Coordinates of C-alpha atoms in Angstrom, one line a residue:
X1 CA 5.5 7.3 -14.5
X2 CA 5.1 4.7 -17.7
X3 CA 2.6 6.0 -20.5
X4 CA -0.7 4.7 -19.8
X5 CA -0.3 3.2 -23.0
X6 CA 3.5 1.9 -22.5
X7 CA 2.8 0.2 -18.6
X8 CA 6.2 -1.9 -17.3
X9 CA 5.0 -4.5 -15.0
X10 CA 7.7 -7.3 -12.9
X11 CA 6.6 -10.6 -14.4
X12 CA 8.3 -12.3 -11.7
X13 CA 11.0 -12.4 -8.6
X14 CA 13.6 -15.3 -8.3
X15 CA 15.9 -15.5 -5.1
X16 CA 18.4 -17.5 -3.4
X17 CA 19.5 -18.2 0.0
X18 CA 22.4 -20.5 1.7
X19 CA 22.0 -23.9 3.5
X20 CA 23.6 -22.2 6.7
X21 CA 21.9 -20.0 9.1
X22 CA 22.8 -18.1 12.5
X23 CA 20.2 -17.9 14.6
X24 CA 19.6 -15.0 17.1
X25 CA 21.1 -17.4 19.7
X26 CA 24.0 -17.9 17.7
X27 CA 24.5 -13.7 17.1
X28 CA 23.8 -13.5 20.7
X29 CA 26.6 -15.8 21.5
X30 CA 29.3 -14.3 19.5
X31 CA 28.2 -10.8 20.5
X32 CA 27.4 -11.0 24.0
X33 CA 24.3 -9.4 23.4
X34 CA 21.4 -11.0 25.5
X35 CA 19.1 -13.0 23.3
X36 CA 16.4 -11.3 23.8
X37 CA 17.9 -8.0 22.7
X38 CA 18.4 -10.0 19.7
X39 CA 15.4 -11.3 18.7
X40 CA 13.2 -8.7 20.1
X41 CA 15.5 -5.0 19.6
X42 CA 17.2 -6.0 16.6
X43 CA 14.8 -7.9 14.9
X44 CA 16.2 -10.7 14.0
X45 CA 14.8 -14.7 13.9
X46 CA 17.9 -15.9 12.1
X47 CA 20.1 -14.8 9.3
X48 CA 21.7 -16.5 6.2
X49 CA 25.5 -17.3 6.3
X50 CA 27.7 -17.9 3.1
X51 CA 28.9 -21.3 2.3
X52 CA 32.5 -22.1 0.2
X53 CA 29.8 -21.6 -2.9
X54 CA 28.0 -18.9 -2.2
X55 CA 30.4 -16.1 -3.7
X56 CA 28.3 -12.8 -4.6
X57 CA 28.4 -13.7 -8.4
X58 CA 27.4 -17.0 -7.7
X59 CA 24.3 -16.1 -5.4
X60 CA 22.6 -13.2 -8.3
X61 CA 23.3 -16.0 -11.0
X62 CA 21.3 -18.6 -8.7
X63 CA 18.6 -16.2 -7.8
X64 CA 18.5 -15.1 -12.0
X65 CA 18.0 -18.7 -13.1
X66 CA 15.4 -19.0 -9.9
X67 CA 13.4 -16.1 -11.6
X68 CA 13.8 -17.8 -15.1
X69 CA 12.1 -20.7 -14.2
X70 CA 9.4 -18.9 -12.2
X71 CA 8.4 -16.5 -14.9
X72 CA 8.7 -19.0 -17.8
X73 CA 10.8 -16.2 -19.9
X74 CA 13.6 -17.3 -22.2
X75 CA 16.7 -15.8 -21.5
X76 CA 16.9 -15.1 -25.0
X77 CA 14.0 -12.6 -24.3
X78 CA 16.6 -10.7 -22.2
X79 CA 17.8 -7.1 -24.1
X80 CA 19.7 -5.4 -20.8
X81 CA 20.5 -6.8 -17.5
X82 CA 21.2 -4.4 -14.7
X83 CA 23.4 -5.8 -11.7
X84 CA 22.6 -3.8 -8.7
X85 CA 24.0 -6.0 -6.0
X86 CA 26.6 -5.4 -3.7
X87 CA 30.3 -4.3 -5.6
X88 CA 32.0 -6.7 -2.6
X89 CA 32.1 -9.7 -4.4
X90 CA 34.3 -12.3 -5.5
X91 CA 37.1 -10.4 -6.6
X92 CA 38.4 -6.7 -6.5
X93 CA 37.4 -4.7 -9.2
X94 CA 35.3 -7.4 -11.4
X95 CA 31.9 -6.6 -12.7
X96 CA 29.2 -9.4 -12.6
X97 CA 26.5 -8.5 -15.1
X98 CA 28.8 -9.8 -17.8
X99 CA 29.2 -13.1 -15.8
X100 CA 25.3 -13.1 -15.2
X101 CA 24.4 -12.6 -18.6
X102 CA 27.0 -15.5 -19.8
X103 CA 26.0 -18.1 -17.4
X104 CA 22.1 -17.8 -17.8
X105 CA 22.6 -17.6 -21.9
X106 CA 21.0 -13.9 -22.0
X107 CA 23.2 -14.0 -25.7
X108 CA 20.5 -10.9 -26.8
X109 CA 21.3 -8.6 -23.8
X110 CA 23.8 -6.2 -23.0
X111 CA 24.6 -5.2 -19.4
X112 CA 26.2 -3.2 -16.7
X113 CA 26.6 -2.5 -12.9
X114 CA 24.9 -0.4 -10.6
X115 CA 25.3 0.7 -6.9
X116 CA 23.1 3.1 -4.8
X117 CA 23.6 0.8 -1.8
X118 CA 20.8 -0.6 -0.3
X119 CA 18.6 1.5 -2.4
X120 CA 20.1 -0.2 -5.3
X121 CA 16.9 -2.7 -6.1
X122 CA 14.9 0.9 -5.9
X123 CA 16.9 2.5 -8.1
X124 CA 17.5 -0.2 -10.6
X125 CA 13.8 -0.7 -11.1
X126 CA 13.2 3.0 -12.2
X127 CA 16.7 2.4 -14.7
X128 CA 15.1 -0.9 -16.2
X129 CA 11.6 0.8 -16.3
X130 CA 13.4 4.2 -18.0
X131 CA 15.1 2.2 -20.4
X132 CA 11.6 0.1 -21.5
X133 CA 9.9 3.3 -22.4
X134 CA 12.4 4.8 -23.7
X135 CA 14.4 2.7 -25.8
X136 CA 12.4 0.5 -28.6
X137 CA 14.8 -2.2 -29.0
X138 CA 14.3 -3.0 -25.2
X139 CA 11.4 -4.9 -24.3
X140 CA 12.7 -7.0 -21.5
X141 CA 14.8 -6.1 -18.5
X142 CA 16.3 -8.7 -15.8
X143 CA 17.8 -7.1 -12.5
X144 CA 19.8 -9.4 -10.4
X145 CA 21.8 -9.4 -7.2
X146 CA 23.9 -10.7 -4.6
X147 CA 24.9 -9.9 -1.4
X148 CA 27.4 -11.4 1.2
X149 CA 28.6 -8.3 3.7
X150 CA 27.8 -10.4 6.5
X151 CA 32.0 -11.7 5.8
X152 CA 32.4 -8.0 7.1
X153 CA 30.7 -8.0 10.2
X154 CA 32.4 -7.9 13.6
X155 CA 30.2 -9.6 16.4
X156 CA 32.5 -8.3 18.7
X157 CA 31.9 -5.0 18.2
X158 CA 29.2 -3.5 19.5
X159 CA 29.5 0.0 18.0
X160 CA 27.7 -1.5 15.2
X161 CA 25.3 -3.7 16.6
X162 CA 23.0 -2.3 14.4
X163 CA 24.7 -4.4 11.4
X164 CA 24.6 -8.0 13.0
X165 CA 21.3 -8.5 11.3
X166 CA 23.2 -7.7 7.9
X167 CA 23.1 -11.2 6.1
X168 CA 23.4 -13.2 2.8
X169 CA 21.5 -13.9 -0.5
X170 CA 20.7 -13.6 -4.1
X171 CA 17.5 -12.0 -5.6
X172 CA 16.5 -10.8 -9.4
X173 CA 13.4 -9.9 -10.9
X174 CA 12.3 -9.1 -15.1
X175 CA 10.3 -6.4 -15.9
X176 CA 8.4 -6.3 -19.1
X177 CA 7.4 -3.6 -21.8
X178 CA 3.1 -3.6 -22.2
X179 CA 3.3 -6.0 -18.8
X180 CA 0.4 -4.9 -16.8
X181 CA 1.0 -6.3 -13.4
X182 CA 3.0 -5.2 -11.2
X183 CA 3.3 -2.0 -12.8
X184 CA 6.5 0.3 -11.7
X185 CA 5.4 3.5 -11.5
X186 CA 8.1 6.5 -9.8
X187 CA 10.5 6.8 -7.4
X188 CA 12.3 9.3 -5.1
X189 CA 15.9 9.8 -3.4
X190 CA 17.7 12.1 -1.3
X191 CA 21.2 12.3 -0.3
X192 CA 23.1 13.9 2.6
X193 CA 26.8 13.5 1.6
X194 CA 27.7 14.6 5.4
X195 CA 27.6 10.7 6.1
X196 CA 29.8 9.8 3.1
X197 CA 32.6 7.9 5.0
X198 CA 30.7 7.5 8.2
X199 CA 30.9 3.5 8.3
X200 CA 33.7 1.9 6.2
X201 CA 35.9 -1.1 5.8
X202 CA 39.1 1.0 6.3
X203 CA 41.6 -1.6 5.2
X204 CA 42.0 -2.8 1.4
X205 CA 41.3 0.5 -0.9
X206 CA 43.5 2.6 -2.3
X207 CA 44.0 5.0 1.1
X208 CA 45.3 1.8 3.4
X209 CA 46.4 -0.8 1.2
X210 CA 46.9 -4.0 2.6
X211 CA 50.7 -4.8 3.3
X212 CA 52.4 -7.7 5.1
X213 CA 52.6 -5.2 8.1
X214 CA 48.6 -4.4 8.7
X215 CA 47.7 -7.7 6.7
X216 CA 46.6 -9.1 10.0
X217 CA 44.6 -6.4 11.8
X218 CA 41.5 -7.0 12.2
X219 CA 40.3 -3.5 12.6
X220 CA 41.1 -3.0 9.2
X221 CA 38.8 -5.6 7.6
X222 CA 35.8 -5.3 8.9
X223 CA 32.7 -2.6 9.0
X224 CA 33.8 0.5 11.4
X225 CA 31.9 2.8 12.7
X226 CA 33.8 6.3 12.6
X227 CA 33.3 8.6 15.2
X228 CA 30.1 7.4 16.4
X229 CA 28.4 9.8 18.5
X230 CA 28.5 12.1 16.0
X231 CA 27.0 9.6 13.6
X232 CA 24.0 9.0 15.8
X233 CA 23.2 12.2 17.2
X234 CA 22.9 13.7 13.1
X235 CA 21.1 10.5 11.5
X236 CA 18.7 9.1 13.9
X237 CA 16.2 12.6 13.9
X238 CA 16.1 12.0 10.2
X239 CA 16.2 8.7 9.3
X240 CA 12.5 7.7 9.8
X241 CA 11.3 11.5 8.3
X242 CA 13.6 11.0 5.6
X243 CA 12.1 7.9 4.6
X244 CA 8.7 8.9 5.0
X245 CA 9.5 11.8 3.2
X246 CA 10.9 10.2 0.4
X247 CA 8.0 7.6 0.4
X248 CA 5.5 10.8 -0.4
X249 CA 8.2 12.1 -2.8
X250 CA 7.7 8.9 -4.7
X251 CA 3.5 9.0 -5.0
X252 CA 3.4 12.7 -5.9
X253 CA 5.5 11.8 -8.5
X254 CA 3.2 8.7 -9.2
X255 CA -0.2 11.2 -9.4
X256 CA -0.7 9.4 -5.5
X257 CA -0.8 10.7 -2.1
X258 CA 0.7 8.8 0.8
X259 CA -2.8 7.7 2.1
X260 CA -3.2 5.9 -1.4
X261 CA -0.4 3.5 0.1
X262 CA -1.9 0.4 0.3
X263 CA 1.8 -2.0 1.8
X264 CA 5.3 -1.3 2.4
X265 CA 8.2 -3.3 1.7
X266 CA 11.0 -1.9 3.3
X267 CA 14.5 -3.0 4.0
X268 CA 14.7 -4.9 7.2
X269 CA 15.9 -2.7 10.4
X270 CA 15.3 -2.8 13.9
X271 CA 12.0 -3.5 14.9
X272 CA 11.5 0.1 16.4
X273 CA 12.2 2.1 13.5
X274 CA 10.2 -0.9 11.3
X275 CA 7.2 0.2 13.8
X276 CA 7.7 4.2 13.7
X277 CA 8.1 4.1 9.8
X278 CA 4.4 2.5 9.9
X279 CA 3.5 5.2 12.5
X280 CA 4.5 8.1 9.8
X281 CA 2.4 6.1 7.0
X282 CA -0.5 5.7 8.7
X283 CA -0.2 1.7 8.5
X284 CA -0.7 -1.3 10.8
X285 CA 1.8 -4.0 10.9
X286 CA 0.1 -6.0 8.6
X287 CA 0.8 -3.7 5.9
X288 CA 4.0 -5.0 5.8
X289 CA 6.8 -7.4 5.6
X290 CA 9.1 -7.7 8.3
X291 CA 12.5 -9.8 7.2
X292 CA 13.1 -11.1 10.5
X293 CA 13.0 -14.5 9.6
X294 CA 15.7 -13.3 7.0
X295 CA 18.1 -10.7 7.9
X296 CA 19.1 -7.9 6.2
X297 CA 20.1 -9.0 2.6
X298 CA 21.4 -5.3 1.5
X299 CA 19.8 -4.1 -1.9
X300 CA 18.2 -7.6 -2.1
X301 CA 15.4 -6.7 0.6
X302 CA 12.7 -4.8 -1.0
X303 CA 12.3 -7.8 -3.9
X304 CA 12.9 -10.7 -0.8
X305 CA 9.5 -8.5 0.9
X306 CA 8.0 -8.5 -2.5
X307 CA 7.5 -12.1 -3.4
X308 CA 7.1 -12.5 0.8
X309 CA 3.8 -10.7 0.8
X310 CA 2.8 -12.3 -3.1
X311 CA 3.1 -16.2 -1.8
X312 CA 1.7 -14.9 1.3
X313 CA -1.2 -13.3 -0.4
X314 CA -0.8 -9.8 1.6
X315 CA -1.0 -8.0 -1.6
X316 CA -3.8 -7.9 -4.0
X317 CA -4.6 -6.8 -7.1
X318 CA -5.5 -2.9 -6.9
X319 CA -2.4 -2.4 -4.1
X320 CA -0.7 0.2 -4.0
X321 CA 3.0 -0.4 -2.7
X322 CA 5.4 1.4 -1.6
X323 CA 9.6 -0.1 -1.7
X324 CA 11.2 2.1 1.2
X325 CA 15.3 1.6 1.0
X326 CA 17.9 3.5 3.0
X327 CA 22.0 3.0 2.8
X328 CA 25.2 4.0 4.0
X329 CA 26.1 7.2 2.1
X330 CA 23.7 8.2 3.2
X331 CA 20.8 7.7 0.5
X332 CA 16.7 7.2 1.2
X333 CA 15.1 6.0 -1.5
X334 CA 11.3 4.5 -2.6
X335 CA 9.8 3.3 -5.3
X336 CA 6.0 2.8 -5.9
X337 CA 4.6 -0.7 -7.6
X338 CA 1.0 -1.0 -9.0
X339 CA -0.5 -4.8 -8.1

């Protein structure tokens, strides 16, 4: 965890979201799922839905000038920005921290890209705080992201109904050296490479290129589940443990125990495992932020739940919280924040 005498606090959390929306009537029309299997099962109010504008690039620039403004910090404070949004983006093969640092004049910081998936914002947190403690020429970090795999979602298929509550956004945060807020303290993964190609876009890599012949399949361009019974009969007895497990990985690694857990911001998933997760931590729904209003934004979620519970004043000074991501891979991952 930081030195007690070199704390990293987030000063702040900007994000950005579309003018469009579905809502669960909408998914439940183009999927022929009823709508209360929508709303209800699934979890989901509405979801965001990516204008001509809203390219992935676009969206983490949008939500990085939204935290600029919000924290009051010049972006000429900025030493390293870490991208840890989603690598489908505006382009193929095209990194966006360069264009991120560019367009909000961080002219002082370098930058790269990250992915862990939807553990990315986890992940990217412990980087930023790593690099604050470790490095002295670094004082300030700004992570940003975007995310628009809802252009990859198939309503009409129902293998992976549990991705129609995948959405759209933007979301960054900065993270300070001797900030005393918000302080990030450890985190925790684990990864079970068994589930490594389990749900793909098979079409436009390097294994099935896309030529005039397939250009026009749609199986090819969208999210696929690969054999599917298999999938669910080896992830769903460890999904929920795994991410409890992780979760107490995380506070032993903070000096905490799992009862020291105080709120959870997780990534959004169906409302079952959102209430068995509680269960495991020994938390009532009102120790947590359920996205249902927004969808799953990916790697964005955990920030997005974050400044939810702040404006809503769910979290208080003395919290202890817990960020609790999972993604394809598969990866579990948490990360615990000091209020």
């Amino acid at each position: 965890m930081c030195k007690e005498e070199v704390t990293c606090g987030i000063v702040g959390i900007g994000l950005y979201f579309p003018e469009n929306v579905r809502t669960y009537k909408d998914i439940a029309e183009l999927s022929g799922i009823p709508e209360d299997v929508v709303l209800n099962k699934l979890g989901i109010n509405r979801i965001y839905y990516p204008g001509e504008k809203d390219q992935t690039s676009e969206m983490a620039i949008w939500a990085a000038e939204d935290c600029l403004n919000r924290t009051g910090i010049d972006p000429k404070e900025i030493d390293l920005i870490i991208y840890f949004g989603e690598n489908y983006s505006d382009y193929q093969l095209f990194s966006i921290a360069p264009k991120v640092q560019g367009k909000i004049g961080a002219v002082n910081a370098w930058c790269y890209d990250m992915e862990c998936k939807c553990g990315s914002a986890v992940v990217a947190l412990d980087q930023a705080k790593k690099y604050l403690m470790n490095d002295a020429g670094i004082n300030t970090v700004m992570i940003a992201g975007g995310y628009r795999n809802v252009d990859k979602v198939d309503y009409k298929d129902n293998g992976i109904s549990f991705l129609f509550d995948v959405s759209c956004g933007g979301a960054a945060a900065i993270i300070k050296k001797g900030n005393n807020r918000r302080v990030v303290l450890e985190n925790a993964n684990i990864a079970d490479g068994q589930f490594a190609e389990s749900i793909i876009v098979p079409g436009g890599g390097s294994r099935i290129p896309f030529t005039p012949e397939n250009i026009n399949k749609d199986y090819l361009k969208y999210y696929r589940l690969q054999d599917p019974q298999g999938f669910r009969s080896r992830l769903a007895p460890i999904t929920i443990k795994n991410l409890a497990k992780v979760t107490e990985m995380a506070c032993k690694k903070s000096g905490l125990s799992l009862s020291d857990i105080t709120f959870i911001c997780p990534l959004h998933m169906k409302a079952s495992a959102h209430r068995e997760l509680l269960g495991y931590l020994n938390l009532p729904p009102e120790k947590s932020v359920y996205l249902s209003d927004y969808g799953h934004c990916g790697q964005l979620d955990m920030l997005i739940s974050m400044r939810n519970a702040e404006e809503k004043k769910l979290i208080k000074e003395g919290d202890v919280v817990a960020l609790i991501a999972m993604g394809f891979g598969y990866v579990w991952n948490a990360g615990i924040v000091k209020w």
